[in-house]
Amino acid sequence: MSASKDSPYSNLYRPSVSRKWFKLACVVLVTVVLLYLFTRANFEYRPEWQDTTSPVEEAYSEPSHILEEIPEQSTVVEEDPLSPLAVLNGPPTTSFRDNLRPDVKYISSWPDAGWTNDVMTYANLVYLGLITERVPIIPMFYPSHIGYDRPPIAFGDVFDVVRMRKLIGKPILEWRDVKDPTSEALDTLGCWNVWESVQTSIAKPRHSNALAHLKLDISYTKTPDWIKTFSQWPHDPHTTFWTLARFAFPEGRDSNLVAPLPSPNNQVSLPPDEQLLCFDYLYYVCVNQPYEWDMDYSPVWRFVARYMYWAPPLQSLADQYVRRTIGISDSDPIPSYITIHVRRADFAGACEIDFKVPLEDCFAKTSAYARRVQEVKTEILEKKGIAVEHVIMTSDERDESWWKEIEEQGWLKVDHSRTEELYGDWYPVLIDAVIQSSGLGFVGTDRSTMSVLARRRVEDWHGGISRMVKWGTPNADDH
């Protein structure tokens, strides 16, 4: 018998109003979830390995299409873990210490050589920061090679620091990120004196004019003599990275403390700072052997300097000079070329003191460079199928008769007649360095650090071909 509408069992056979609403709610919920998953799948962020944007484009382009998708009321900001603000309290401060975060440790050092040697010094600084897990703070370049009366230039005006941080994967700071460059506050700081321990002719820390510009008053503590790598070689001033690394940690620091020298301005004696580890000079530091930048295994090149690409405005300016030198319009693509770097002027002293031979027998002849240029051309043609026509000469030589020999070879000279007037005193050497690094081939001068770095850049950045010309005796390059 069927149940009547008044029967207590009637709801077993007839859906109630509440169950209808429950089913409808379930359908709506499922629909919302499916729509959310579909939207997420279509707009989900691509991981870095899928991103086709180049590092330079990513660093300098504004993600306007992403900003449009974020509601105006959203306050979610994802902090870049490599940016200065991720490892500092904020923008540059009057005194550097006010900007150091208590949970971060830092490392720094100072320049005191020719520009290319200072580039190597700063790469050494970053490498030491990597192995001691400290954030490097890089000073400006100080113009020892063009005269100390000229203004310095910031590291980030020469090298692309944003790209460098991204490729190395670690925060890297400039001193202008930490301390306001216009500040007149004189900060005291305790640092380690390496220079006095690795050479015997100067009994004081290595001087740096950059300290006056940074308004730093340094109290130095001498490192022990055992840091010198080859104690039996009085003329070799090298130490090693891991020797210096021990001073970054409490046991190594505390067990080697001696009375510090008073600072030159305020006459304050301070032990080496534990939060901001600093050394007077880091050019003569190696991993395995002295001058290992010459070696293809060079750790500092492989892990730091190869990622020190030129700042985009500097690269663009040098490209303009290449086009003018070759004789093409500013809109034309730059053809493959070979650069030569002949270092002569400041090597004259080595000819007289080290080799004890007259200059005409000491410096390599133009014919030696011509032979190496031809070897580079041949190898490029064999390996890459490219016939290189253009050869650009860069040199510090001022002898017009020598430049006439270069012209007779058909090699091109960069016109720097107005470079200083238009761009400043730094730019002749900077533009030459960029040009040297941007070709498909390179022929350099043995024992020149500028040639060493140009060779590394051409080989690693462009898969290029290089040769180094030896000098010092009449037949030094006959091999």
Short mmCIF file of C-alpha atoms in Angstrom, two decimals:
data_model
loop_
_atom_site.label_atom_id
_atom_site.label_comp_id
_atom_site.label_asym_id
_atom_site.label_seq_id
_atom_site.Cartn_x
_atom_site.Cartn_y
_atom_site.Cartn_z
CA MET A 1 0.00 0.00 0.00
CA SER A 2 1.32 3.38 -0.87
CA ALA A 3 2.01 5.90 1.88
CA SER A 4 -0.34 8.83 2.21
CA LYS A 5 0.87 12.39 2.30
CA ASP A 6 0.23 12.43 6.05
CA SER A 7 2.13 9.26 6.71
CA PRO A 8 5.36 9.51 8.77
CA TYR A 9 7.09 7.59 5.90
CA SER A 10 6.06 10.00 3.18
CA ASN A 11 9.51 11.73 3.04
CA LEU A 12 11.06 8.41 2.05
CA TYR A 13 9.34 8.67 -1.31
CA ARG A 14 9.23 12.44 -1.94
CA PRO A 15 12.32 14.73 -2.04
CA SER A 16 12.10 17.51 0.50
CA VAL A 17 12.76 21.20 -0.25
CA SER A 18 15.95 21.17 1.88
CA ARG A 19 17.47 18.31 -0.16
CA LYS A 20 16.83 20.19 -3.38
CA TRP A 21 18.80 23.17 -2.06
CA PHE A 22 21.58 20.91 -0.81
CA LYS A 23 22.05 19.37 -4.29
CA LEU A 24 22.01 22.78 -5.90
CA ALA A 25 24.67 24.01 -3.49
CA CYS A 26 26.88 21.03 -4.31
CA VAL A 27 26.62 21.71 -8.03
CA VAL A 28 27.55 25.37 -7.54
CA LEU A 29 30.54 24.47 -5.34
CA VAL A 30 31.90 21.95 -7.83
CA THR A 31 31.49 24.48 -10.67
CA VAL A 32 33.45 27.15 -8.72
CA VAL A 33 36.29 24.71 -7.94
CA LEU A 34 36.58 23.62 -11.59
CA LEU A 35 36.64 27.22 -12.79
CA TYR A 36 39.40 28.05 -10.28
CA LEU A 37 41.55 25.10 -11.35
CA PHE A 38 41.07 25.93 -15.04
CA THR A 39 42.08 29.56 -14.47
CA ARG A 40 45.14 28.57 -12.43
CA ALA A 41 46.30 26.12 -15.09
CA ASN A 42 46.16 28.82 -17.77
CA PHE A 43 47.87 31.60 -15.81
CA GLU A 44 50.24 29.66 -13.61
CA TYR A 45 53.80 31.17 -13.37
CA ARG A 46 56.35 29.37 -15.53
CA PRO A 47 59.43 28.13 -13.69
CA GLU A 48 62.76 29.80 -14.59
CA TRP A 49 63.88 26.99 -16.87
CA GLN A 50 60.85 27.66 -19.09
CA ASP A 51 61.38 31.44 -19.20
CA THR A 52 62.66 32.60 -22.60
CA THR A 53 63.41 36.15 -21.41
CA SER A 54 67.15 36.93 -21.40
CA PRO A 55 68.75 37.99 -18.07
CA VAL A 56 69.30 41.52 -19.35
CA GLU A 57 65.72 41.84 -20.65
CA GLU A 58 64.37 40.47 -17.40
CA ALA A 59 66.47 42.85 -15.34
CA TYR A 60 65.53 45.96 -17.25
CA SER A 61 61.98 45.36 -18.53
CA GLU A 62 58.83 46.26 -16.61
CA PRO A 63 56.31 43.37 -16.24
CA SER A 64 53.35 45.59 -17.08
CA HIS A 65 51.20 42.66 -18.22
CA ILE A 66 51.58 41.06 -14.80
CA LEU A 67 50.84 44.27 -12.91
CA GLU A 68 47.55 44.64 -14.78
CA GLU A 69 46.38 41.29 -13.45
CA ILE A 70 46.92 42.23 -9.79
CA PRO A 71 43.92 43.97 -8.17
CA GLU A 72 44.62 47.49 -6.97
CA GLN A 73 43.84 46.60 -3.38
CA SER A 74 46.50 43.88 -3.32
CA THR A 75 49.42 44.65 -0.97
CA VAL A 76 51.38 41.43 -1.56
CA VAL A 77 54.99 42.26 -2.59
CA GLU A 78 57.49 39.49 -3.22
CA GLU A 79 60.95 40.68 -2.12
CA ASP A 80 63.87 39.87 -4.40
CA PRO A 81 66.24 37.84 -2.17
CA LEU A 82 69.23 39.10 -4.19
CA SER A 83 68.44 42.83 -4.05
CA PRO A 84 70.29 45.22 -1.71
CA LEU A 85 67.14 45.75 0.34
CA ALA A 86 67.06 42.02 1.14
CA VAL A 87 70.36 42.23 3.05
CA LEU A 88 70.30 45.83 4.31
CA ASN A 89 68.04 47.81 6.60
CA GLY A 90 67.06 50.15 3.78
CA PRO A 91 68.42 52.85 1.43
CA PRO A 92 71.97 54.23 1.93
CA THR A 93 72.54 55.77 5.35
CA THR A 94 74.83 58.50 6.67
CA SER A 95 76.89 55.96 8.61
CA PHE A 96 77.37 52.54 7.03
CA ARG A 97 76.80 50.61 10.25
CA ASP A 98 73.25 51.91 10.57
CA ASN A 99 72.39 50.01 7.39
CA LEU A 100 73.86 46.60 8.33
CA ARG A 101 71.35 43.97 9.36
CA PRO A 102 72.25 42.13 12.58
CA ASP A 103 71.42 38.76 10.99
CA VAL A 104 73.76 39.26 7.99
CA LYS A 105 77.57 39.12 7.77
CA TYR A 106 79.52 41.12 5.20
CA ILE A 107 83.00 41.35 3.65
CA SER A 108 84.94 44.12 1.89
CA SER A 109 88.38 45.22 0.70
CA TRP A 110 89.96 48.19 -1.08
CA PRO A 111 91.52 48.91 -4.50
CA ASP A 112 95.12 50.01 -5.06
CA ALA A 113 96.38 49.08 -8.53
CA GLY A 114 95.70 49.61 -12.21
CA TRP A 115 92.09 49.26 -13.27
CA THR A 116 92.26 45.66 -14.56
CA ASN A 117 94.08 44.51 -11.42
CA ASP A 118 91.34 46.15 -9.36
CA VAL A 119 88.73 44.25 -11.40
CA MET A 120 90.55 41.05 -10.39
CA THR A 121 90.74 42.24 -6.78
CA TYR A 122 86.98 42.71 -6.65
CA ALA A 123 86.38 39.30 -8.21
CA ASN A 124 88.65 37.84 -5.50
CA LEU A 125 86.57 39.70 -2.90
CA VAL A 126 83.33 38.17 -4.20
CA TYR A 127 84.89 34.68 -4.31
CA LEU A 128 86.09 35.02 -0.70
CA GLY A 129 82.56 36.12 0.20
CA LEU A 130 81.15 32.97 -1.42
CA ILE A 131 83.35 30.56 0.54
CA THR A 132 82.87 32.41 3.86
CA GLU A 133 79.10 32.90 3.32
CA ARG A 134 79.33 36.67 3.58
CA VAL A 135 77.79 39.40 1.44
CA PRO A 136 80.51 41.28 -0.47
CA ILE A 137 80.45 45.09 -0.47
CA ILE A 138 82.37 46.35 -3.51
CA PRO A 139 83.92 49.85 -3.57
CA MET A 140 84.22 52.08 -6.59
CA PHE A 141 87.13 51.97 -9.05
CA TYR A 142 89.77 54.50 -8.12
CA PRO A 143 91.70 55.99 -11.06
CA SER A 144 95.31 55.03 -10.35
CA HIS A 145 96.02 54.53 -14.06
CA ILE A 146 94.70 57.95 -15.13
CA GLY A 147 95.67 60.01 -12.07
CA TYR A 148 94.35 60.17 -8.52
CA ASP A 149 93.07 63.69 -9.13
CA ARG A 150 90.32 62.29 -11.37
CA PRO A 151 86.95 61.19 -9.97
CA PRO A 152 86.30 57.50 -9.31
CA ILE A 153 83.67 55.47 -11.15
CA ALA A 154 81.16 53.14 -9.52
CA PHE A 155 81.53 49.39 -10.01
CA GLY A 156 77.92 49.24 -11.22
CA ASP A 157 78.58 51.85 -13.90
CA VAL A 158 81.07 49.43 -15.47
CA PHE A 159 79.56 46.01 -14.75
CA ASP A 160 75.96 44.78 -14.82
CA VAL A 161 75.50 44.07 -11.09
CA VAL A 162 71.85 43.00 -11.45
CA ARG A 163 72.81 40.33 -13.98
CA MET A 164 75.87 39.35 -11.94
CA ARG A 165 73.76 38.71 -8.83
CA LYS A 166 71.29 36.64 -10.83
CA LEU A 167 73.94 34.47 -12.50
CA ILE A 168 75.96 33.90 -9.32
CA GLY A 169 72.80 33.48 -7.28
CA LYS A 170 73.99 35.52 -4.30
CA PRO A 171 73.47 39.10 -3.04
CA ILE A 172 76.26 41.49 -4.06
CA LEU A 173 76.42 45.06 -2.76
CA GLU A 174 78.22 48.23 -3.74
CA TRP A 175 79.35 50.68 -1.08
CA ARG A 176 76.93 53.23 -2.55
CA ASP A 177 74.10 50.81 -1.62
CA VAL A 178 75.22 50.85 2.00
CA LYS A 179 76.52 54.34 2.74
CA ASP A 180 75.28 57.58 1.20
CA PRO A 181 78.04 58.74 -1.21
CA THR A 182 77.38 62.36 -0.17
CA SER A 183 77.80 61.60 3.54
CA GLU A 184 80.53 63.47 5.39
CA ALA A 185 80.41 61.11 8.38
CA LEU A 186 83.79 59.50 9.12
CA ASP A 187 83.23 55.87 10.13
CA THR A 188 85.80 53.87 12.07
CA LEU A 189 86.33 50.21 11.23
CA GLY A 190 88.70 47.43 12.28
CA CYS A 191 90.26 45.40 9.42
CA TRP A 192 92.99 42.83 8.80
CA ASN A 193 96.35 43.92 7.39
CA VAL A 194 97.42 41.28 4.83
CA TRP A 195 100.00 43.27 2.87
CA GLU A 196 102.57 43.54 5.65
CA SER A 197 102.58 39.75 6.09
CA VAL A 198 103.09 38.67 2.47
CA GLN A 199 105.97 40.92 1.41
CA THR A 200 109.07 42.17 3.20
CA SER A 201 109.79 45.59 1.73
CA ILE A 202 106.91 47.59 3.29
CA ALA A 203 106.09 47.34 6.99
CA LYS A 204 102.56 48.77 6.93
CA PRO A 205 99.12 48.01 5.48
CA ARG A 206 98.44 48.58 1.79
CA HIS A 207 97.32 52.15 1.21
CA SER A 208 94.12 52.90 -0.72
CA ASN A 209 92.87 56.32 -1.78
CA ALA A 210 89.36 54.88 -1.89
CA LEU A 211 89.16 55.04 1.92
CA ALA A 212 89.13 58.84 1.91
CA HIS A 213 86.34 58.81 -0.67
CA LEU A 214 84.32 56.32 1.41
CA LYS A 215 85.01 58.32 4.59
CA LEU A 216 86.44 55.27 6.39
CA ASP A 217 89.00 55.49 9.19
CA ILE A 218 90.62 52.05 9.41
CA SER A 219 92.35 50.48 12.38
CA TYR A 220 94.45 47.57 11.07
CA THR A 221 95.45 44.34 12.81
CA LYS A 222 98.38 42.52 11.21
CA THR A 223 97.76 38.96 10.08
CA PRO A 224 100.36 36.35 11.11
CA ASP A 225 103.35 35.81 8.81
CA TRP A 226 102.34 32.21 8.10
CA ILE A 227 99.61 33.42 5.72
CA LYS A 228 102.29 33.93 3.02
CA THR A 229 102.00 30.99 0.61
CA PHE A 230 105.69 30.67 -0.29
CA SER A 231 107.79 31.90 2.60
CA GLN A 232 110.96 30.93 0.69
CA TRP A 233 110.08 33.31 -2.17
CA PRO A 234 110.55 36.85 -0.87
CA HIS A 235 109.31 38.43 -4.10
CA ASP A 236 106.02 36.54 -4.29
CA PRO A 237 103.30 38.20 -2.16
CA HIS A 238 100.52 35.61 -2.52
CA THR A 239 98.30 34.06 0.09
CA THR A 240 95.37 31.68 -0.44
CA PHE A 241 91.61 32.10 -0.12
CA TRP A 242 91.20 29.40 2.49
CA THR A 243 94.06 30.83 4.52
CA LEU A 244 92.19 34.13 4.74
CA ALA A 245 88.82 32.42 5.16
CA ARG A 246 89.73 31.24 8.64
CA PHE A 247 89.73 34.87 9.83
CA ALA A 248 86.02 35.02 8.97
CA PHE A 249 85.18 32.59 11.78
CA PRO A 250 85.47 33.01 15.56
CA GLU A 251 88.26 30.50 16.27
CA GLY A 252 90.55 31.72 13.50
CA ARG A 253 89.86 35.35 14.34
CA ASP A 254 90.25 35.15 18.10
CA SER A 255 93.38 32.99 18.09
CA ASN A 256 95.27 35.44 15.84
CA LEU A 257 94.42 38.78 17.42
CA VAL A 258 97.32 41.12 18.22
CA ALA A 259 97.40 44.78 19.19
CA PRO A 260 95.77 46.80 16.39
CA LEU A 261 97.27 49.94 14.90
CA PRO A 262 95.42 53.16 15.73
CA SER A 263 93.35 54.59 12.89
CA PRO A 264 95.04 57.48 11.05
CA ASN A 265 92.31 60.08 11.68
CA ASN A 266 90.65 59.42 15.01
CA GLN A 267 93.54 57.39 16.47
CA VAL A 268 91.10 54.66 17.51
CA SER A 269 92.41 51.11 17.99
CA LEU A 270 89.85 48.50 16.99
CA PRO A 271 90.10 44.74 16.51
CA PRO A 272 88.94 43.34 13.14
CA ASP A 273 85.19 43.77 12.84
CA GLU A 274 83.21 40.56 13.23
CA GLN A 275 80.16 41.62 11.22
CA LEU A 276 81.98 43.43 8.39
CA LEU A 277 85.12 41.39 7.72
CA CYS A 278 87.64 43.49 5.78
CA PHE A 279 91.15 43.16 4.38
CA ASP A 280 93.48 45.85 3.13
CA TYR A 281 94.31 44.20 -0.23
CA LEU A 282 93.09 41.08 -2.04
CA TYR A 283 94.83 41.14 -5.42
CA TYR A 284 97.53 38.60 -4.54
CA VAL A 285 95.21 35.76 -3.52
CA CYS A 286 94.99 32.37 -5.19
CA VAL A 287 93.39 28.96 -4.74
CA ASN A 288 96.23 26.76 -5.89
CA GLN A 289 99.07 28.75 -7.46
CA PRO A 290 100.12 32.37 -8.04
CA TYR A 291 98.68 34.19 -11.05
CA GLU A 292 96.23 31.37 -11.76
CA TRP A 293 94.01 33.76 -13.74
CA ASP A 294 96.31 32.70 -16.60
CA MET A 295 95.12 29.10 -16.21
CA ASP A 296 91.97 27.73 -17.83
CA TYR A 297 90.87 26.18 -14.51
CA SER A 298 90.97 29.54 -12.69
CA PRO A 299 88.29 29.21 -9.96
CA VAL A 300 87.73 32.95 -9.55
CA TRP A 301 87.15 33.35 -13.27
CA ARG A 302 84.83 30.34 -13.47
CA PHE A 303 82.70 31.15 -10.42
CA VAL A 304 82.76 34.97 -10.38
CA ALA A 305 84.44 36.98 -13.14
CA ARG A 306 82.84 35.17 -16.08
CA TYR A 307 79.53 36.57 -14.81
CA MET A 308 80.81 40.15 -14.68
CA TYR A 309 79.21 41.33 -17.92
CA TRP A 310 79.45 44.94 -19.01
CA ALA A 311 76.78 47.40 -17.96
CA PRO A 312 74.38 47.71 -20.95
CA PRO A 313 75.04 51.45 -21.56
CA LEU A 314 78.81 50.81 -21.67
CA GLN A 315 78.39 47.85 -24.04
CA SER A 316 76.15 49.94 -26.29
CA LEU A 317 78.69 52.79 -26.37
CA ALA A 318 81.55 50.43 -27.25
CA ASP A 319 79.44 48.91 -30.03
CA GLN A 320 79.05 52.39 -31.52
CA TYR A 321 82.84 52.77 -31.51
CA VAL A 322 83.24 49.40 -33.24
CA ARG A 323 80.81 50.40 -36.00
CA ARG A 324 82.64 53.68 -36.58
CA THR A 325 86.02 51.93 -36.58
CA ILE A 326 84.87 49.36 -39.13
CA GLY A 327 83.02 52.02 -41.14
CA ILE A 328 79.39 50.91 -40.97
CA SER A 329 76.24 52.76 -39.93
CA ASP A 330 74.85 52.74 -36.40
CA SER A 331 71.98 50.51 -37.50
CA ASP A 332 74.11 47.86 -39.22
CA PRO A 333 74.84 44.56 -37.45
CA ILE A 334 78.45 44.30 -36.27
CA PRO A 335 80.40 41.71 -38.29
CA SER A 336 82.77 39.25 -36.62
CA TYR A 337 86.15 40.80 -35.87
CA ILE A 338 89.48 40.13 -34.17
CA THR A 339 90.98 42.47 -31.58
CA ILE A 340 94.65 42.86 -30.75
CA HIS A 341 95.88 44.26 -27.46
CA VAL A 342 99.53 45.33 -27.47
CA ARG A 343 100.78 46.53 -24.11
CA ARG A 344 104.07 48.38 -24.37
CA ALA A 345 104.41 51.71 -22.55
CA ASP A 346 104.46 50.60 -18.91
CA PHE A 347 106.30 47.35 -19.71
CA ALA A 348 109.44 49.31 -20.59
CA GLY A 349 110.60 49.13 -16.98
CA ALA A 350 110.42 45.34 -17.02
CA CYS A 351 112.60 45.27 -20.14
CA GLU A 352 115.28 47.28 -18.39
CA ILE A 353 115.08 45.78 -14.88
CA ASP A 354 113.89 42.19 -15.32
CA PHE A 355 115.14 41.24 -18.78
CA LYS A 356 117.99 43.72 -19.07
CA VAL A 357 117.60 44.08 -22.81
CA PRO A 358 116.96 47.20 -24.94
CA LEU A 359 113.38 47.93 -25.91
CA GLU A 360 113.89 47.06 -29.57
CA ASP A 361 114.90 43.53 -28.55
CA CYS A 362 112.42 43.24 -25.68
CA PHE A 363 109.03 44.05 -27.18
CA ALA A 364 107.53 41.63 -29.68
CA LYS A 365 107.70 42.75 -33.28
CA THR A 366 104.58 43.58 -35.28
CA SER A 367 105.32 40.50 -37.38
CA ALA A 368 104.85 38.29 -34.29
CA TYR A 369 101.34 39.70 -33.77
CA ALA A 370 100.59 39.33 -37.48
CA ARG A 371 101.51 35.65 -37.34
CA ARG A 372 99.19 35.07 -34.38
CA VAL A 373 96.36 37.02 -36.03
CA GLN A 374 96.62 34.77 -39.06
CA GLU A 375 96.51 31.68 -36.83
CA VAL A 376 93.33 32.98 -35.19
CA LYS A 377 91.74 33.72 -38.58
CA THR A 378 92.57 30.24 -39.83
CA GLU A 379 91.21 28.50 -36.73
CA ILE A 380 87.97 30.52 -36.79
CA LEU A 381 87.46 29.59 -40.43
CA GLU A 382 88.15 25.89 -39.75
CA LYS A 383 86.00 25.62 -36.60
CA LYS A 384 83.20 28.09 -37.31
CA GLY A 385 83.24 28.55 -41.08
CA ILE A 386 83.57 32.33 -40.71
CA ALA A 387 86.09 34.36 -42.69
CA VAL A 388 87.01 37.32 -40.47
CA GLU A 389 88.07 40.43 -42.34
CA HIS A 390 88.28 43.14 -39.69
CA VAL A 391 91.14 43.42 -37.18
CA ILE A 392 91.03 46.18 -34.53
CA MET A 393 94.20 47.25 -32.70
CA THR A 394 94.13 48.57 -29.11
CA SER A 395 97.35 49.69 -27.43
CA ASP A 396 98.88 52.17 -24.98
CA GLU A 397 101.72 52.89 -27.44
CA ARG A 398 102.08 56.55 -28.46
CA ASP A 399 104.89 56.25 -30.99
CA GLU A 400 103.48 57.37 -34.37
CA SER A 401 106.02 55.34 -36.33
CA TRP A 402 104.78 52.18 -34.58
CA TRP A 403 101.18 53.06 -35.41
CA LYS A 404 102.23 53.51 -39.04
CA GLU A 405 103.38 49.86 -39.02
CA ILE A 406 99.93 48.89 -37.72
CA GLU A 407 98.23 50.85 -40.49
CA GLU A 408 100.39 49.09 -43.08
CA GLN A 409 99.08 45.76 -41.81
CA GLY A 410 95.55 46.89 -42.65
CA TRP A 411 94.54 46.82 -38.99
CA LEU A 412 92.10 49.42 -37.67
CA LYS A 413 92.65 51.93 -34.87
CA VAL A 414 89.92 53.09 -32.49
CA ASP A 415 89.54 56.86 -32.63
CA HIS A 416 89.65 58.19 -29.05
CA SER A 417 90.40 61.77 -30.04
CA ARG A 418 87.21 63.03 -28.37
CA THR A 419 86.37 60.20 -25.97
CA GLU A 420 87.53 61.95 -22.79
CA GLU A 421 85.88 65.19 -23.84
CA LEU A 422 82.55 63.50 -24.54
CA TYR A 423 82.39 60.82 -21.85
CA GLY A 424 85.16 61.35 -19.29
CA ASP A 425 88.66 60.22 -18.42
CA TRP A 426 87.71 56.62 -17.70
CA TYR A 427 86.21 55.83 -21.07
CA PRO A 428 89.17 55.28 -23.41
CA VAL A 429 90.32 52.28 -21.37
CA LEU A 430 86.78 51.06 -20.64
CA ILE A 431 85.72 51.19 -24.30
CA ASP A 432 88.92 49.40 -25.36
CA ALA A 433 88.26 46.64 -22.80
CA VAL A 434 84.70 46.12 -24.05
CA ILE A 435 85.86 46.05 -27.68
CA GLN A 436 88.56 43.50 -26.83
CA SER A 437 86.00 41.24 -25.18
CA SER A 438 83.35 41.47 -27.90
CA GLY A 439 85.15 39.97 -30.88
CA LEU A 440 85.28 36.42 -32.15
CA GLY A 441 89.08 36.38 -31.94
CA PHE A 442 91.71 37.96 -29.70
CA VAL A 443 95.50 38.33 -29.77
CA GLY A 444 97.00 39.68 -26.56
CA THR A 445 100.26 40.47 -24.81
CA ASP A 446 101.67 37.84 -22.48
CA ARG A 447 101.73 38.88 -18.78
CA SER A 448 99.26 41.72 -19.31
CA THR A 449 96.27 41.33 -16.99
CA MET A 450 94.16 43.32 -19.45
CA SER A 451 94.97 40.76 -22.15
CA VAL A 452 94.34 37.86 -19.75
CA LEU A 453 90.81 39.03 -18.99
CA ALA A 454 90.05 39.87 -22.63
CA ARG A 455 91.15 36.37 -23.63
CA ARG A 456 88.91 34.76 -21.00
CA ARG A 457 85.90 36.84 -22.09
CA VAL A 458 86.32 36.10 -25.80
CA GLU A 459 86.72 32.37 -25.19
CA ASP A 460 83.89 31.93 -22.67
CA TRP A 461 81.38 34.56 -23.79
CA HIS A 462 81.65 33.99 -27.53
CA GLY A 463 83.34 30.62 -27.97
CA GLY A 464 86.15 32.60 -29.60
CA ILE A 465 89.77 31.85 -30.49
CA SER A 466 92.78 33.52 -28.86
CA ARG A 467 96.57 33.71 -28.79
CA MET A 468 99.03 35.44 -26.44
CA VAL A 469 102.28 36.91 -27.82
CA LYS A 470 105.38 36.42 -25.65
CA TRP A 471 108.04 39.11 -25.24
CA GLY A 472 111.19 39.88 -23.25
CA THR A 473 113.85 38.57 -25.64
CA PRO A 474 114.28 38.93 -29.41
CA ASN A 475 112.88 35.48 -30.16
CA ALA A 476 110.51 35.05 -27.22
CA ASP A 477 107.47 34.30 -29.40
CA ASP A 478 109.22 31.88 -31.74
CA HIS A 479 107.30 28.74 -30.78
#
